[in-house]
Amino acid sequence: MRIALLAASIALAVPLALASTASLAATAYVSNEKDDSLSVIDLASLTVTETLKVGMRPRGLLLSSDNKLLYICASDSDRVQVMDLATRKIIKELPSGADPEQFALHPNDRWLYISNEDDALVTVVDSQSDAVLAQIDVGVEPEGMAVSPDGKWAVNTSETTNMLHWIDTSTQQLVDNTLIDQRPRFVEFDPDGKRLWASAEIGGTVSVINVASRKIDKVLRFQIKGVHPDKVQPVGVRLSADGKLAFVALGPANHVAVVDAQSLEILDYLLVGRRVWHLAFSPDQKQLLTTNGVSGDVSVIDVDSLKVTKSIKVGRYPWGVVVTP
Amino acid sequence: MRPFRRHLLLCVLALAASLTYAGEPLQVRIGYLAYIPASGPLLSNVIPEPADAGLRGAELAIVDSNSTGRVLKHSYQLEATSADDSTSLLSAAKALHQQGVRLFVLNAPAASVRQLSQALPDSLLFNAGSADDELRHSACLANVLHSLPSRAMLTDALAQFLTVHQWQRWLLISGPTEDDQAYAAALKRAAKRFGHKIVAEKAWSFDNDQRRSAQAEMPLFTQTAEYDVVLVADERGDFGEYLPYQTWYPRPVAGTQGLTPTGWHKTVETYGAAQLQKRFEAHAQRWMNDRDFAAWIAVRSIASAVSKLRQTDAKAIRQLALSEQLPLDGFKGRKLSYRPWSGQLRQPIELVQPRALVSTSPQEGFLHPSSELDSLGYDAAEVRCDLATTPF
């Protein structure tokens, strides 16, 4: 991590220059799985400014569309917590079903689709009325969750069944399944909702799926010089808002793959911290943050130059990350 | 706030909605054959192994596999039998074979594995019960794959850890049974492989003064040339439990007691293992052990192959498993696969004490040209077998 260290020493000189813009700065929230806390990172100074206590084993994070509320999967507390970001206080807790890990918010800003890993269920909760709208049987160990930009599809992955489960949100019924490689971990729609990206941790692949046909367009495989193929275990995926680039966190390979989201060619591999889990863009799309579970830090990628510029120490086992303007 | 709908492992999954994968419906019948000989009278009052070790793992894997199977129209079924001796095990196996079963998971001693291998030449057998090294390096049973780690894998995993700690002077104590001798032989092989020195070797002989407790005997028994660690080969747990804290020098104990290498343990929790543990505990009302895991991954190996091949032919499953094109998810942080030369499942080995995971081997820095997992156990060049090219 010589690059990161070098960059860190340069970064020490920079914050003063940036201090005047601090009031406009974006803020990142990182869930620390083994600390029951969130680290708050100021993206202008790239420092942790606060650590917030939350429920047990916090993992998945997501924001309401107005960025005022933060939803937190507190897996071992068996609930989803809702934090008011103005006060940074938990204002309510939603019935999530057991062991919520990942979730997704419908574009209507109300329906939360939550995977219940231990119960082979997806629970749909109305975040305003707190009502459980539906519980849908899916495969064993449901994990990844995404809702299409048009709100039509909710897609869940099940790690042991090795499938994507397509839920029609108008009826909350499971209507189709797509078999992909071993241990599907995460799903992400592209910005126009035409393709779905699904990572398979043990298969070592990312399947890019045509949403209209629900068939696989291409299976991406990753080869990094000096890294044993068994260590390539894709988890988090993020696409840039312009739909041009995709970034794939490769877990214990300690790299993030950069993929041309149109041609589906792999462009580069960026060295980050150890066991990289999830990714989030800054609001201006110029920075990409990665959570590195084993090294307990967050790497900052400069998206224009595709360079890793800094690592920021957070709590133990950082897992999820979101950024607010 | 507890979940409002309790865990129903056997719940009927509503996955059948899809016809996307409606190929030929398949019935996958897997025989589970168990014969666990009694270990004889023991000196120490050991906590017994669960009698259904192995079986409950196989059952859970059937549930797991039916979740994918329901969509693919593949239905998995376990035909479980347990026998009190090797003869009745053989007749139970033949009866299942008569009914058309060609895929078996065995939880039985090495002699039974050989016997069944010969009796069922057109069937694929998964050895989930015997750690015997000869089965892997010289028996070359064409129709047997091994999901339980071999003794050599276990002792190599331990020896690597001891190398990292530079605990290189060993006192080796072994029990009298054939299994103990085999474990001791594996330890000696590991010592040689990883540059350890056995400073003294003692056999626990049971002829101590019976008026004196084993605890009192141990300090004198371990008074030898100075060592860094005591290695014990006592698979039944006859006397080894008395060694920790009773050694002449204040040194750790490792092997079959103390710091123990194993294929699975309650304390394994990373890489999604916590979910498997929870599912198993809900299913069996006890902790999952190495036998359960070996049987679980054996059935999962069959199911992963059947999902890929869309057929249940034993020959095709064997060929795929030995081709290294069947990545298996064993919740161990990397994909697992079968060694084409011996049919042994490559896997990381956990080093545990009763209530904690101490380390996982291969240790960092033990390299191998193709897979670091092959630094554990017999490598291709060390064995007479080449299963991938052996006719089935």
Coordinates of C-alpha atoms in Angstrom, one line a residue, chain B residues 128-292:
Chain B
A128 CA -17.0 -38.9 4.8
G129 CA -15.9 -41.0 7.7
S130 CA -12.3 -42.3 7.3
A131 CA -9.2 -40.1 7.5
D132 CA -7.0 -43.0 6.5
D133 CA -4.0 -41.9 4.4
E134 CA -3.5 -45.2 2.5
L135 CA -7.0 -44.8 1.0
R136 CA -5.7 -41.6 -0.6
H137 CA -2.1 -42.4 -1.6
S138 CA -2.0 -46.1 -2.5
A139 CA -5.4 -47.7 -2.5
C140 CA -6.5 -45.7 -5.6
L141 CA -10.1 -46.7 -5.3
A142 CA -11.5 -45.5 -8.7
N143 CA -15.1 -45.0 -7.4
V144 CA -14.3 -43.2 -4.1
L145 CA -13.9 -39.5 -3.5
H146 CA -13.0 -38.2 0.0
S147 CA -14.7 -35.3 1.6
L148 CA -13.3 -35.8 5.1
P149 CA -9.7 -34.4 5.4
S150 CA -7.0 -37.1 5.6
R151 CA -4.8 -37.5 8.7
A152 CA -1.9 -36.1 6.6
M153 CA -3.9 -32.9 5.8
L154 CA -4.7 -32.5 9.5
T155 CA -1.1 -33.0 10.8
D156 CA 0.4 -30.9 8.0
A157 CA -2.0 -28.1 8.9
L158 CA -0.9 -28.3 12.5
A159 CA 2.8 -28.6 11.6
Q160 CA 2.6 -25.4 9.5
F161 CA 1.2 -23.5 12.4
L162 CA 3.9 -24.9 14.7
T163 CA 6.5 -23.8 12.2
V164 CA 5.1 -20.2 12.2
H165 CA 5.5 -20.2 16.0
Q166 CA 8.9 -21.9 15.8
W167 CA 7.8 -24.6 18.2
Q168 CA 10.0 -27.1 16.5
R169 CA 11.1 -29.5 19.2
W170 CA 8.4 -32.1 19.7
L171 CA 7.7 -34.7 22.3
L172 CA 5.5 -37.3 20.5
I173 CA 3.2 -39.5 22.6
S174 CA 1.0 -42.1 20.9
G175 CA -1.6 -44.5 22.0
P176 CA -1.7 -48.2 21.1
T177 CA -4.5 -48.5 18.6
E178 CA -4.0 -48.8 14.8
D179 CA -5.6 -45.4 14.4
D180 CA -3.3 -43.8 17.0
Q181 CA -0.3 -45.3 15.2
A182 CA -1.6 -43.9 11.9
Y183 CA -2.0 -40.5 13.4
A184 CA 1.5 -40.7 14.9
A185 CA 2.9 -41.7 11.5
A186 CA 1.1 -38.7 9.9
L187 CA 2.7 -36.5 12.6
K188 CA 6.1 -37.9 11.8
R189 CA 5.7 -37.3 8.1
A190 CA 4.6 -33.7 8.9
A191 CA 7.6 -33.2 11.2
K192 CA 9.9 -34.2 8.4
R193 CA 8.1 -32.1 5.8
F194 CA 8.2 -28.9 7.8
G195 CA 11.5 -29.3 9.5
H196 CA 10.5 -30.2 13.0
K197 CA 12.5 -32.3 15.4
I198 CA 11.0 -35.1 17.4
V199 CA 13.2 -35.0 20.6
A200 CA 11.5 -37.9 22.2
E201 CA 8.8 -40.4 21.4
K202 CA 6.8 -42.3 24.0
A203 CA 4.0 -44.8 23.9
W204 CA 1.3 -44.5 26.5
S205 CA 1.4 -48.0 27.8
F206 CA -1.4 -48.2 30.4
D207 CA 0.9 -50.0 32.8
N208 CA 1.1 -47.2 35.2
D209 CA 0.4 -47.7 38.9
Q210 CA -3.4 -47.7 38.9
R211 CA -3.5 -46.3 42.4
R212 CA -2.1 -43.1 41.0
S213 CA -4.4 -41.0 38.7
A214 CA -3.4 -40.3 35.1
Q215 CA -3.1 -36.7 36.0
A216 CA -0.4 -37.5 38.5
E217 CA 1.3 -39.8 36.0
M218 CA 1.6 -37.2 33.3
P219 CA 4.4 -34.9 34.7
L220 CA 6.7 -37.8 35.1
F221 CA 5.7 -39.4 31.8
T222 CA 6.6 -36.2 30.0
Q223 CA 10.0 -35.7 31.7
T224 CA 12.2 -36.1 28.7
A225 CA 14.7 -34.0 26.7
E226 CA 13.3 -30.5 26.5
Y227 CA 10.6 -29.8 23.9
D228 CA 8.6 -26.8 22.7
V229 CA 5.3 -28.7 22.4
V230 CA 3.8 -32.1 23.1
L231 CA 2.2 -33.8 20.2
V232 CA -0.4 -36.5 21.1
A233 CA -1.9 -39.2 18.9
D234 CA -4.9 -40.5 20.8
E235 CA -7.9 -40.6 18.5
R236 CA -10.3 -42.1 20.9
G237 CA -9.5 -39.6 23.7
D238 CA -8.3 -42.3 26.0
F239 CA -5.5 -40.5 27.9
G240 CA -4.7 -37.4 25.8
E241 CA -7.2 -35.2 27.7
Y242 CA -5.0 -35.5 30.8
L243 CA -1.9 -34.1 29.1
P244 CA -2.7 -30.3 28.9
Y245 CA -1.4 -28.5 32.0
Q246 CA 0.3 -31.7 33.3
T247 CA 3.5 -31.7 31.2
W248 CA 6.9 -31.6 32.9
Y249 CA 7.8 -28.5 31.1
P250 CA 5.2 -25.7 30.8
R251 CA 4.5 -26.4 27.2
P252 CA 1.4 -26.5 25.0
V253 CA -0.2 -29.8 23.8
A254 CA -1.4 -30.3 20.3
G255 CA -2.7 -33.1 18.0
T256 CA -5.7 -35.2 18.9
Q257 CA -6.1 -33.1 22.1
G258 CA -5.2 -29.6 23.0
L259 CA -4.7 -27.6 19.9
T260 CA -6.5 -29.8 17.3
P261 CA -6.7 -29.7 13.5
T262 CA -10.1 -30.4 12.1
G263 CA -12.3 -30.0 9.0
W264 CA -15.0 -28.1 10.9
H265 CA -15.9 -26.8 14.3
K266 CA -18.5 -24.8 16.1
T267 CA -16.2 -21.8 16.2
V268 CA -15.9 -21.4 12.4
E269 CA -18.0 -18.4 11.6
T270 CA -16.4 -16.3 8.8
Y271 CA -17.2 -16.5 5.1
G272 CA -20.9 -17.1 5.8
A273 CA -20.2 -20.1 8.0
A274 CA -22.3 -18.5 10.7
Q275 CA -25.3 -19.1 8.5
L276 CA -24.5 -22.7 7.9
Q277 CA -23.9 -23.2 11.6
K278 CA -27.3 -21.6 12.5
R279 CA -29.1 -23.7 9.9
F280 CA -27.5 -26.8 11.2
E281 CA -28.2 -26.1 14.8
A282 CA -31.9 -25.4 14.0
H283 CA -32.0 -28.7 12.2
A284 CA -30.1 -30.9 14.6
Q285 CA -30.3 -29.2 17.9
R286 CA -26.6 -29.5 18.4
W287 CA -23.3 -28.1 17.1
M288 CA -22.0 -29.2 13.7
N289 CA -18.8 -31.2 13.8
D290 CA -16.3 -32.4 11.1
R291 CA -18.2 -35.5 10.3
D292 CA -21.4 -33.5 9.7

